[in-house]
PDB file of C-alpha atoms in Angstrom:
ATOM      1  CA  MET I   1      97.204  49.670 216.311  1.00 70.00           C
ATOM      2  CA  SER I   2      96.769  52.952 218.161  1.00 75.00           C
ATOM      3  CA  ALA I   3      94.496  55.048 215.902  1.00 87.00           C
ATOM      4  CA  PRO I   4      90.953  55.405 217.109  1.00 96.00           C
ATOM      5  CA  VAL I   5      88.433  53.491 215.110  1.00 97.00           C
ATOM      6  CA  CYS I   6      85.200  54.880 213.438  1.00 98.00           C
ATOM      7  CA  LEU I   7      82.872  51.742 213.135  1.00 98.00           C
ATOM      8  CA  ILE I   8      80.688  52.270 210.271  1.00 98.00           C
ATOM      9  CA  VAL I   9      77.595  50.175 210.437  1.00 98.00           C
ATOM     10  CA  ASN I  10      74.856  49.516 207.839  1.00 97.00           C
ATOM     11  CA  PRO I  11      72.448  48.278 210.291  1.00 96.00           C
ATOM     12  CA  ALA I  12      70.221  46.785 207.616  1.00 93.00           C
ATOM     13  CA  ALA I  13      73.120  44.713 206.252  1.00 93.00           C
ATOM     14  CA  GLY I  14      72.423  40.732 206.452  1.00 87.00           C
ATOM     15  CA  GLY I  15      68.652  41.241 207.124  1.00 88.00           C
ATOM     16  CA  GLY I  16      69.477  43.339 210.164  1.00 92.00           C
ATOM     17  CA  ARG I  17      72.402  41.069 211.338  1.00 93.00           C
ATOM     18  CA  ALA I  18      75.026  44.075 211.247  1.00 95.00           C
ATOM     19  CA  GLY I  19      72.827  46.090 213.750  1.00 96.00           C
ATOM     20  CA  ARG I  20      72.399  43.277 216.177  1.00 96.00           C
ATOM     21  CA  LEU I  21      76.304  42.455 216.006  1.00 96.00           C
ATOM     22  CA  ALA I  22      77.248  46.197 216.623  1.00 97.00           C
ATOM     23  CA  PRO I  23      77.381  46.535 220.215  1.00 97.00           C
ATOM     24  CA  ALA I  24      79.355  43.227 220.431  1.00 96.00           C
ATOM     25  CA  VAL I  25      81.833  44.768 218.121  1.00 97.00           C
ATOM     26  CA  GLU I  26      82.232  47.723 219.914  1.00 97.00           C
ATOM     27  CA  ARG I  27      82.839  46.019 223.191  1.00 97.00           C
ATOM     28  CA  ALA I  28      85.203  43.500 221.595  1.00 96.00           C
ATOM     29  CA  LEU I  29      87.146  46.627 220.118  1.00 97.00           C
ATOM     30  CA  ARG I  30      87.358  48.523 223.251  1.00 96.00           C
ATOM     31  CA  GLY I  31      88.687  45.365 224.818  1.00 96.00           C
ATOM     32  CA  HIS I  32      91.587  45.566 222.934  1.00 96.00           C
ATOM     33  CA  ASP I  33      92.029  49.284 224.432  1.00 95.00           C
ATOM     34  CA  LEU I  34      90.955  50.869 221.067  1.00 96.00           C
ATOM     35  CA  GLY I  35      88.801  54.015 221.172  1.00 96.00           C
ATOM     36  CA  VAL I  36      85.713  53.521 219.079  1.00 97.00           C
ATOM     37  CA  ARG I  37      83.070  56.046 217.699  1.00 98.00           C
ATOM     38  CA  ARG I  38      79.999  54.273 216.087  1.00 98.00           C
ATOM     39  CA  ALA I  39      78.307  55.742 212.962  1.00 98.00           C
ATOM     40  CA  ASP I  40      75.344  54.099 211.263  1.00 98.00           C
ATOM     41  CA  THR I  41      74.578  54.620 207.615  1.00 98.00           C
ATOM     42  CA  ARG I  42      71.372  55.896 206.218  1.00 96.00           C
ATOM     43  CA  ASP I  43      72.492  54.705 202.704  1.00 94.00           C
ATOM     44  CA  LEU I  44      75.399  54.222 200.490  1.00 92.00           C
ATOM     45  CA  THR I  45      75.897  58.027 199.993  1.00 95.00           C
ATOM     46  CA  HIS I  46      75.930  58.597 203.835  1.00 97.00           C
ATOM     47  CA  ALA I  47      78.297  55.873 204.216  1.00 97.00           C
ATOM     48  CA  ARG I  48      80.761  57.971 201.920  1.00 97.00           C
ATOM     49  CA  GLU I  49      80.258  61.099 203.918  1.00 98.00           C
ATOM     50  CA  LEU I  50      80.820  59.256 207.186  1.00 98.00           C
ATOM     51  CA  ALA I  51      84.238  57.748 205.655  1.00 98.00           C
ATOM     52  CA  ARG I  52      85.448  61.089 204.488  1.00 98.00           C
ATOM     53  CA  GLU I  53      84.586  62.841 208.060  1.00 97.00           C
ATOM     54  CA  ALA I  54      86.425  59.796 209.612  1.00 98.00           C
ATOM     55  CA  ALA I  55      89.462  59.839 207.592  1.00 97.00           C
ATOM     56  CA  ALA I  56      89.856  63.762 207.940  1.00 96.00           C
ATOM     57  CA  ARG I  57      89.852  63.032 211.775  1.00 96.00           C
ATOM     58  CA  GLY I  58      92.597  60.569 211.440  1.00 96.00           C
ATOM     59  CA  GLU I  59      90.395  57.318 212.297  1.00 97.00           C
ATOM     60  CA  THR I  60      90.764  53.782 211.223  1.00 98.00           C
ATOM     61  CA  ILE I  61      87.619  53.196 209.457  1.00 98.00           C
ATOM     62  CA  VAL I  62      86.230  49.702 210.128  1.00 98.00           C
ATOM     63  CA  ALA I  63      83.246  48.502 208.050  1.00 98.00           C
ATOM     64  CA  LEU I  64      80.438  46.450 209.733  1.00 98.00           C
ATOM     65  CA  GLY I  65      78.200  45.234 206.905  1.00 96.00           C
ATOM     66  CA  GLY I  66      78.359  43.320 203.560  1.00 94.00           C
ATOM     67  CA  ASP I  67      80.603  43.780 200.447  1.00 95.00           C
ATOM     68  CA  GLY I  68      78.464  46.720 199.483  1.00 94.00           C
ATOM     69  CA  LEU I  69      79.497  48.902 202.217  1.00 97.00           C
ATOM     70  CA  ILE I  70      83.292  47.520 201.847  1.00 98.00           C
ATOM     71  CA  GLY I  71      83.139  48.583 198.259  1.00 97.00           C
ATOM     72  CA  VAL I  72      81.761  52.025 198.794  1.00 97.00           C
ATOM     73  CA  LEU I  73      84.257  52.830 201.489  1.00 98.00           C
ATOM     74  CA  ALA I  74      87.012  51.415 199.530  1.00 98.00           C
ATOM     75  CA  ASP I  75      86.048  53.577 196.657  1.00 98.00           C
ATOM     76  CA  THR I  76      85.941  56.594 198.814  1.00 98.00           C
ATOM     77  CA  LEU I  77      89.129  56.092 200.759  1.00 98.00           C
ATOM     78  CA  ARG I  78      91.258  55.066 197.558  1.00 96.00           C
ATOM     79  CA  ASP I  79      91.525  58.967 197.057  1.00 91.00           C
ATOM     80  CA  ILE I  80      92.617  59.716 200.810  1.00 96.00           C
ATOM     81  CA  PRO I  81      96.413  59.349 201.495  1.00 95.00           C
ATOM     82  CA  GLY I  82      96.980  57.463 204.572  1.00 95.00           C
ATOM     83  CA  ALA I  83      93.375  56.037 205.044  1.00 97.00           C
ATOM     84  CA  VAL I  84      92.914  52.530 206.443  1.00 98.00           C
ATOM     85  CA  LEU I  85      90.065  50.336 205.986  1.00 98.00           C
ATOM     86  CA  GLY I  86      89.186  47.278 208.075  1.00 98.00           C
ATOM     87  CA  VAL I  87      86.337  44.677 207.892  1.00 98.00           C
ATOM     88  CA  VAL I  88      83.973  42.839 210.336  1.00 97.00           C
ATOM     89  CA  PRO I  89      81.603  40.659 208.616  1.00 97.00           C
ATOM     90  CA  GLY I  90      77.981  41.599 208.767  1.00 95.00           C
ATOM     91  CA  GLY I  91      76.151  41.183 205.367  1.00 92.00           C
ATOM     92  CA  ARG I  92      74.757  38.267 203.512  1.00 87.00           C
ATOM     93  CA  GLY I  93      77.537  37.135 201.375  1.00 86.00           C
ATOM     94  CA  ASN I  94      80.766  38.451 203.144  1.00 94.00           C
ATOM     95  CA  ASP I  95      82.744  37.339 200.054  1.00 95.00           C
ATOM     96  CA  LEU I  96      85.677  39.703 200.458  1.00 97.00           C
ATOM     97  CA  ALA I  97      86.231  38.704 204.306  1.00 96.00           C
ATOM     98  CA  ARG I  98      85.910  35.051 203.267  1.00 95.00           C
ATOM     99  CA  VAL I  99      88.791  35.398 200.866  1.00 96.00           C
ATOM    100  CA  LEU I 100      90.880  37.323 203.214  1.00 96.00           C
ATOM    101  CA  GLY I 101      90.380  34.835 206.044  1.00 95.00           C
ATOM    102  CA  ILE I 102      88.411  37.320 208.523  1.00 97.00           C
ATOM    103  CA  PRO I 103      86.207  35.374 210.676  1.00 95.00           C
ATOM    104  CA  ASP I 104      82.571  35.975 211.298  1.00 92.00           C
ATOM    105  CA  ASP I 105      82.810  36.032 214.895  1.00 94.00           C
ATOM    106  CA  PRO I 106      83.210  39.393 216.139  1.00 92.00           C
ATOM    107  CA  GLU I 107      86.041  38.767 218.869  1.00 94.00           C
ATOM    108  CA  ALA I 108      88.177  37.233 216.197  1.00 96.00           C
ATOM    109  CA  ALA I 109      87.655  40.025 213.722  1.00 97.00           C
ATOM    110  CA  ALA I 110      88.094  42.868 216.156  1.00 96.00           C
ATOM    111  CA  ALA I 111      91.512  41.048 217.123  1.00 97.00           C
ATOM    112  CA  ILE I 112      92.732  41.334 213.351  1.00 97.00           C
ATOM    113  CA  VAL I 113      91.527  45.128 213.502  1.00 97.00           C
ATOM    114  CA  ALA I 114      93.686  45.462 216.877  1.00 96.00           C
ATOM    115  CA  ALA I 115      96.804  43.592 215.483  1.00 96.00           C
ATOM    116  CA  GLY I 116      97.013  46.456 212.887  1.00 95.00           C
ATOM    117  CA  HIS I 117      98.517  44.478 209.944  1.00 96.00           C
ATOM    118  CA  THR I 118      97.952  46.490 206.812  1.00 96.00           C
ATOM    119  CA  GLN I 119      98.203  45.336 203.154  1.00 95.00           C
ATOM    120  CA  PRO I 120      97.839  47.450 200.077  1.00 97.00           C
ATOM    121  CA  VAL I 121      94.979  45.922 198.105  1.00 97.00           C
ATOM    122  CA  ASP I 122      93.881  46.177 194.452  1.00 98.00           C
ATOM    123  CA  LEU I 123      90.626  47.472 193.476  1.00 98.00           C
ATOM    124  CA  GLY I 124      88.635  47.327 190.244  1.00 98.00           C
ATOM    125  CA  LEU I 125      87.259  50.330 188.451  1.00 98.00           C
ATOM    126  CA  VAL I 126      83.958  50.569 186.320  1.00 98.00           C
ATOM    127  CA  ALA I 127      83.417  53.537 184.041  1.00 96.00           C
ATOM    128  CA  GLY I 128      81.559  54.336 180.623  1.00 91.00           C
ATOM    129  CA  GLN I 129      83.174  53.089 177.688  1.00 79.00           C
ATOM    130  CA  ASP I 130      84.386  56.589 176.658  1.00 75.00           C
ATOM    131  CA  ALA I 131      85.005  57.933 180.023  1.00 62.00           C
ATOM    132  CA  ALA I 132      88.381  59.558 180.532  1.00 62.00           C
ATOM    133  CA  GLY I 133      88.315  59.456 184.183  1.00 67.00           C
ATOM    134  CA  GLY I 134      85.725  59.037 186.975  1.00 85.00           C
ATOM    135  CA  GLY I 135      84.191  55.575 187.527  1.00 95.00           C
ATOM    136  CA  GLN I 136      83.373  53.816 190.735  1.00 97.00           C
ATOM    137  CA  ALA I 137      85.721  51.278 192.447  1.00 98.00           C
ATOM    138  CA  PHE I 138      84.818  47.687 193.629  1.00 98.00           C
ATOM    139  CA  VAL I 139      86.569  45.203 195.732  1.00 98.00           C
ATOM    140  CA  GLY I 140      85.035  41.775 194.297  1.00 97.00           C
ATOM    141  CA  ILE I 141      83.688  40.843 190.925  1.00 98.00           C
ATOM    142  CA  ALA I 142      82.017  43.116 188.403  1.00 98.00           C
ATOM    143  CA  SER I 143      79.739  40.844 186.070  1.00 97.00           C
ATOM    144  CA  ALA I 144      77.120  41.469 183.794  1.00 97.00           C
ATOM    145  CA  GLY I 145      74.547  39.384 181.581  1.00 96.00           C
ATOM    146  CA  PHE I 146      72.661  36.321 183.630  1.00 95.00           C
ATOM    147  CA  ASP I 147      74.405  37.679 186.504  1.00 93.00           C
ATOM    148  CA  SER I 148      72.520  41.166 186.386  1.00 94.00           C
ATOM    149  CA  ASP I 149      69.252  39.332 186.426  1.00 93.00           C
ATOM    150  CA  ALA I 150      70.252  36.891 189.476  1.00 90.00           C
ATOM    151  CA  ASN I 151      71.787  39.945 191.426  1.00 86.00           C
ATOM    152  CA  ARG I 152      68.481  42.123 190.648  1.00 90.00           C
ATOM    153  CA  ILE I 153      66.251  39.045 191.988  1.00 89.00           C
ATOM    154  CA  ALA I 154      68.649  38.418 194.975  1.00 84.00           C
ATOM    155  CA  ASN I 155      68.423  41.889 196.152  1.00 80.00           C
ATOM    156  CA  GLU I 156      64.572  41.892 195.973  1.00 80.00           C
ATOM    157  CA  ALA I 157      64.334  38.928 197.889  1.00 76.00           C
ATOM    158  CA  PRO I 158      63.111  38.592 201.388  1.00 74.00           C
ATOM    159  CA  SER I 159      65.831  38.878 203.843  1.00 72.00           C
ATOM    160  CA  TRP I 160      65.081  35.470 205.632  1.00 68.00           C
ATOM    161  CA  LEU I 161      66.611  33.442 202.853  1.00 74.00           C
ATOM    162  CA  GLY I 162      70.043  34.810 204.413  1.00 70.00           C
ATOM    163  CA  GLY I 163      72.902  33.606 202.241  1.00 67.00           C
ATOM    164  CA  LEU I 164      70.742  31.539 200.183  1.00 75.00           C
ATOM    165  CA  VAL I 165      69.255  34.407 198.498  1.00 77.00           C
ATOM    166  CA  TYR I 166      72.003  34.378 195.923  1.00 77.00           C
ATOM    167  CA  LEU I 167      71.154  30.790 194.785  1.00 82.00           C
ATOM    168  CA  TYR I 168      67.379  31.835 194.684  1.00 86.00           C
ATOM    169  CA  GLY I 169      68.457  34.550 192.420  1.00 87.00           C
ATOM    170  CA  ALA I 170      70.063  31.940 190.044  1.00 88.00           C
ATOM    171  CA  PHE I 171      67.436  29.826 189.916  1.00 89.00           C
ATOM    172  CA  ARG I 172      64.909  32.355 189.389  1.00 91.00           C
ATOM    173  CA  ALA I 173      66.868  34.295 186.670  1.00 92.00           C
ATOM    174  CA  LEU I 174      67.469  30.918 184.677  1.00 93.00           C
ATOM    175  CA  VAL I 175      63.692  30.483 183.975  1.00 91.00           C
ATOM    176  CA  ALA I 176      63.467  33.827 181.730  1.00 91.00           C
ATOM    177  CA  TRP I 177      67.270  33.704 180.626  1.00 94.00           C
ATOM    178  CA  ARG I 178      68.040  33.570 176.845  1.00 93.00           C
ATOM    179  CA  PRO I 179      71.613  33.875 175.641  1.00 91.00           C
ATOM    180  CA  ALA I 180      73.266  37.207 174.840  1.00 97.00           C
ATOM    181  CA  ARG I 181      76.378  38.126 172.662  1.00 98.00           C
ATOM    182  CA  PHE I 182      79.075  39.827 174.328  1.00 98.00           C
ATOM    183  CA  GLU I 183      82.169  41.622 172.916  1.00 98.00           C
ATOM    184  CA  ILE I 184      85.353  42.026 175.089  1.00 98.00           C
ATOM    185  CA  GLU I 185      88.394  43.773 174.317  1.00 98.00           C
ATOM    186  CA  LEU I 186      91.387  42.839 176.422  1.00 98.00           C
ATOM    187  CA  ASP I 187      94.026  45.771 177.467  1.00 96.00           C
ATOM    188  CA  PRO I 188      92.578  48.020 174.638  1.00 93.00           C
ATOM    189  CA  PRO I 189      93.412  48.709 171.808  1.00 92.00           C
ATOM    190  CA  GLY I 190      94.299  44.797 171.945  1.00 92.00           C
ATOM    191  CA  GLU I 191      92.527  41.420 171.489  1.00 95.00           C
ATOM    192  CA  HIS I 192      89.074  41.104 170.612  1.00 96.00           C
ATOM    193  CA  HIS I 193      86.701  38.175 171.517  1.00 97.00           C
ATOM    194  CA  VAL I 194      83.162  37.605 170.946  1.00 98.00           C
ATOM    195  CA  PHE I 195      80.859  35.136 172.797  1.00 97.00           C
ATOM    196  CA  SER I 196      77.280  33.909 173.035  1.00 97.00           C
ATOM    197  CA  ALA I 197      77.303  33.502 176.864  1.00 97.00           C
ATOM    198  CA  PHE I 198      75.411  33.418 179.987  1.00 95.00           C
ATOM    199  CA  SER I 199      77.925  36.126 181.702  1.00 96.00           C
ATOM    200  CA  VAL I 200      81.266  37.855 181.853  1.00 98.00           C
ATOM    201  CA  GLY I 201      83.136  38.895 185.045  1.00 98.00           C
ATOM    202  CA  ALA I 202      85.959  41.123 185.618  1.00 98.00           C
ATOM    203  CA  ALA I 203      87.289  39.506 189.015  1.00 98.00           C
ATOM    204  CA  ASN I 204      89.425  41.536 191.292  1.00 98.00           C
ATOM    205  CA  SER I 205      88.582  38.968 193.913  1.00 98.00           C
ATOM    206  CA  LYS I 206      88.042  35.314 194.031  1.00 97.00           C
ATOM    207  CA  ALA I 207      84.459  35.020 195.100  1.00 95.00           C
ATOM    208  CA  TYR I 208      81.168  36.535 195.036  1.00 93.00           C
ATOM    209  CA  GLY I 209      77.475  35.439 195.507  1.00 87.00           C
ATOM    210  CA  GLY I 210      77.952  34.025 199.157  1.00 86.00           C
ATOM    211  CA  GLY I 211      80.955  31.618 198.347  1.00 89.00           C
ATOM    212  CA  MET I 212      81.082  31.321 194.900  1.00 91.00           C
ATOM    213  CA  HIS I 213      84.577  31.148 193.829  1.00 96.00           C
ATOM    214  CA  ALA I 214      83.945  32.421 190.109  1.00 96.00           C
ATOM    215  CA  ALA I 215      87.533  33.439 189.686  1.00 98.00           C
ATOM    216  CA  PRO I 216      89.692  31.063 191.938  1.00 97.00           C
ATOM    217  CA  ASP I 217      93.106  32.198 190.715  1.00 97.00           C
ATOM    218  CA  ALA I 218      92.372  35.990 191.283  1.00 97.00           C
ATOM    219  CA  MET I 219      94.793  37.828 193.422  1.00 97.00           C
ATOM    220  CA  LEU I 220      94.292  40.937 195.465  1.00 97.00           C
ATOM    221  CA  ASP I 221      97.620  42.565 194.887  1.00 96.00           C
ATOM    222  CA  ASP I 222      98.653  41.541 191.216  1.00 96.00           C
ATOM    223  CA  GLY I 223      97.274  44.476 189.443  1.00 97.00           C
ATOM    224  CA  MET I 224      95.411  42.327 187.265  1.00 98.00           C
ATOM    225  CA  LEU I 225      91.570  41.496 186.328  1.00 98.00           C
ATOM    226  CA  ASP I 226      90.923  37.775 186.114  1.00 98.00           C
ATOM    227  CA  VAL I 227      88.047  37.994 183.391  1.00 98.00           C
ATOM    228  CA  VAL I 228      85.550  34.927 183.600  1.00 98.00           C
ATOM    229  CA  VAL I 229      83.331  34.144 180.564  1.00 98.00           C
ATOM    230  CA  LEU I 230      80.673  31.302 180.915  1.00 97.00           C
ATOM    231  CA  LYS I 231      79.484  30.694 177.312  1.00 97.00           C
ATOM    232  CA  SER I 232      76.179  29.665 176.532  1.00 96.00           C
ATOM    233  CA  ILE I 233      75.148  26.166 177.446  1.00 96.00           C
ATOM    234  CA  GLY I 234      71.857  24.510 178.103  1.00 95.00           C
ATOM    235  CA  LYS I 235      69.926  25.372 181.430  1.00 94.00           C
ATOM    236  CA  LEU I 236      70.134  21.872 182.418  1.00 95.00           C
ATOM    237  CA  ALA I 237      73.992  21.740 181.874  1.00 95.00           C
ATOM    238  CA  PHE I 238      74.204  25.066 183.834  1.00 94.00           C
ATOM    239  CA  VAL I 239      72.621  23.671 186.888  1.00 93.00           C
ATOM    240  CA  THR I 240      74.086  20.107 186.929  1.00 94.00           C
ATOM    241  CA  ARG I 241      77.576  21.026 185.423  1.00 95.00           C
ATOM    242  CA  ILE I 242      78.688  24.542 186.376  1.00 95.00           C
ATOM    243  CA  LEU I 243      76.571  25.697 189.122  1.00 92.00           C
ATOM    244  CA  PRO I 244      77.625  22.874 191.650  1.00 92.00           C
ATOM    245  CA  LYS I 245      81.553  23.527 190.852  1.00 96.00           C
ATOM    246  CA  VAL I 246      81.451  27.139 191.323  1.00 94.00           C
ATOM    247  CA  PHE I 247      81.555  27.048 195.091  1.00 92.00           C
ATOM    248  CA  LYS I 248      84.997  25.369 194.756  1.00 95.00           C
ATOM    249  CA  GLY I 249      86.003  27.104 191.447  1.00 97.00           C
ATOM    250  CA  THR I 250      86.275  24.040 189.715  1.00 97.00           C
ATOM    251  CA  HIS I 251      84.028  25.223 186.881  1.00 97.00           C
ATOM    252  CA  VAL I 252      86.976  26.973 185.333  1.00 97.00           C
ATOM    253  CA  ARG I 253      88.005  23.528 184.031  1.00 97.00           C
ATOM    254  CA  ASP I 254      85.064  23.018 182.192  1.00 97.00           C
ATOM    255  CA  PRO I 255      85.393  23.925 178.225  1.00 97.00           C
ATOM    256  CA  ALA I 256      82.233  26.226 178.692  1.00 97.00           C
ATOM    257  CA  VAL I 257      84.200  28.513 180.732  1.00 98.00           C
ATOM    258  CA  LYS I 258      87.259  30.608 179.232  1.00 98.00           C
ATOM    259  CA  VAL I 259      89.361  32.755 181.637  1.00 98.00           C
ATOM    260  CA  PHE I 260      91.663  35.646 180.370  1.00 98.00           C
ATOM    261  CA  ARG I 261      93.839  38.205 182.264  1.00 98.00           C
ATOM    262  CA  ALA I 262      94.402  41.871 181.713  1.00 98.00           C
ATOM    263  CA  ARG I 263      94.604  45.080 183.294  1.00 98.00           C
ATOM    264  CA  GLU I 264      91.648  46.729 181.537  1.00 98.00           C
ATOM    265  CA  ILE I 265      88.678  45.531 179.412  1.00 98.00           C
ATOM    266  CA  MET I 266      86.042  46.966 177.344  1.00 97.00           C
ATOM    267  CA  LEU I 267      82.778  45.069 177.569  1.00 98.00           C
ATOM    268  CA  SER I 268      79.570  45.539 175.564  1.00 97.00           C
ATOM    269  CA  ALA I 269      76.410  43.428 174.832  1.00 98.00           C
ATOM    270  CA  ASP I 270      73.789  42.992 172.283  1.00 97.00           C
ATOM    271  CA  ARG I 271      71.343  44.207 174.697  1.00 96.00           C
ATOM    272  CA  PRO I 272      71.144  46.306 177.656  1.00 96.00           C
ATOM    273  CA  PHE I 273      72.720  45.009 180.769  1.00 97.00           C
ATOM    274  CA  THR I 274      73.382  46.405 184.176  1.00 97.00           C
ATOM    275  CA  MET I 275      76.742  45.440 185.593  1.00 97.00           C
ATOM    276  CA  TYR I 276      76.782  44.638 189.245  1.00 96.00           C
ATOM    277  CA  ALA I 277      79.679  44.234 191.714  1.00 96.00           C
ATOM    278  CA  ASP I 278      79.756  43.751 195.582  1.00 94.00           C
ATOM    279  CA  GLY I 279      76.171  43.066 195.276  1.00 88.00           C
ATOM    280  CA  ASP I 280      75.043  46.540 193.909  1.00 92.00           C
ATOM    281  CA  PRO I 281      74.343  47.992 190.486  1.00 95.00           C
ATOM    282  CA  ILE I 282      77.621  49.939 189.188  1.00 96.00           C
ATOM    283  CA  GLY I 283      77.385  50.930 185.594  1.00 96.00           C
ATOM    284  CA  GLU I 284      75.475  50.299 182.200  1.00 96.00           C
ATOM    285  CA  LEU I 285      77.074  48.295 179.347  1.00 97.00           C
ATOM    286  CA  PRO I 286      78.946  49.274 177.472  1.00 97.00           C
ATOM    287  CA  VAL I 287      81.473  49.608 180.245  1.00 97.00           C
ATOM    288  CA  ARG I 288      85.227  50.078 180.514  1.00 97.00           C
ATOM    289  CA  VAL I 289      86.764  48.042 183.716  1.00 98.00           C
ATOM    290  CA  ARG I 290      90.317  48.332 184.649  1.00 97.00           C
ATOM    291  CA  ALA I 291      92.447  47.051 187.626  1.00 98.00           C
ATOM    292  CA  LEU I 292      93.649  49.872 190.123  1.00 98.00           C
ATOM    293  CA  SER I 293      96.920  48.390 191.712  1.00 97.00           C
ATOM    294  CA  GLY I 294      97.155  48.800 195.672  1.00 97.00           C
ATOM    295  CA  ALA I 295      94.418  51.144 195.543  1.00 98.00           C
ATOM    296  CA  VAL I 296      93.542  50.940 199.341  1.00 98.00           C
ATOM    297  CA  THR I 297      95.235  50.101 202.520  1.00 98.00           C
ATOM    298  CA  MET I 298      93.273  47.296 204.379  1.00 98.00           C
ATOM    299  CA  LEU I 299      93.588  45.807 207.698  1.00 97.00           C
ATOM    300  CA  THR I 300      93.963  41.962 207.182  1.00 97.00           C
ATOM    301  CA  PRO I 301      95.303  38.780 208.867  1.00 95.00           C
ATOM    302  CA  ALA I 302      99.003  38.640 208.883  1.00 89.00           C
ATOM    303  CA  GLN I 303      98.567  35.393 206.921  1.00 83.00           C
ATOM    304  CA  ALA I 304      95.860  36.057 204.371  1.00 71.00           C
ATOM    305  CA  GLY I 305      96.278  32.638 202.666  1.00 68.00           C
ATOM    306  CA  SER I 306      95.667  32.743 198.978  1.00 81.00           C
ATOM    307  CA  ALA I 307      94.255  35.962 198.899  1.00 86.00           C
ATOM    308  CA  PHE I 308      97.767  37.640 197.800  1.00 89.00           C
ATOM    309  CA  SER I 309     100.303  36.516 195.279  1.00 83.00           C
ATOM    310  CA  GLY I 310     102.902  36.056 198.167  1.00 67.00           C
ATOM    311  CA  GLY I 311     100.115  33.800 200.196  1.00 59.00           C
TER     312      GLY I 311
END
C-alpha cells in the first residue's frame, strides 16, 4: 500500500488500551515504510470529522479502538468515493477484527494494513420506521430487548472488567428482565412474525459482545441480514442452555432460537427499547434495519476465512 495513513485513535477505548498501544502501532506502520499521521478522538462526533478530513487528504484511515469507533468511521466513509478503512484492534470486544481474522498484535495488524488487500464490506443501516432516508450504519449486530439492558449496563461498568464486561452486563440485566413482545416484518411489505422474546438481532456480521457468535452464518458480503430471535425461556434455561453455546454459535440449533434472512426488517415492541449496535445506542424502537451491500472498502487479510461468502 502506498497511500499515507491517518491513524485515528480512541485513546479511551479498552479502558485506555488503545491509547497505550498507539505508539507501538505508529512504529509498526512506519516500519512498513508508510507515512503515518496520528489523530486522537475526543468523542465519536469528532471521529467523524477526522475521518472526513483524512479522506479529503487522500489518506487511508486506520481505526485504533473498538467496534464503536469502527462503526462510526464506516458510517462516515460509506458516502466518500475511494475511501479505505483499516482496523487495528484496541477495544474491549474487537468483534469485527475477530471475525475478519485481524490479530490483536500491533505488528501483525500493521502488516495487514501495509499489504493493502481491500474488500468491499456490507454494513447495516438503522433508521426510524417511517424514514425515507438517513439513518446510521453499523458493522456488527444491531439488537434490542434484553441486549439493550445488557449493553447499557456493560457501558456503565468499570473498565477493569475488560472483555468480561459483556458477561457482567448480561447477568446484571437478567435479574430484572421480563419478557417483551416483538413484531418483525421481513422485507416489507412482507412476512410478519410476533414473538414473546428476550431479544431480536439484525446481524451484518457474526459476533458481538466480546466473542459471542450470535449469528454464526452471517456473511459480510452477501447483502443480507441474519435476523436472530431468542424466544422467551426461563432465566435458568437462558444461563444453562443458551449463554454457554453462544460463544461457539451452536445456540442457533436450540428450538428457542429462530433465524431468518432478509435485506430489510421492520422491528417494534410492546414497550420502549433502545437498539444498540457496535456497543453503542443507535436508535429507538420502532426501527427499520436494512443491509447496505458493499458499502465500505476495508483492508482485510488476504484470506479472511469465514467472514465472506467466498471464504
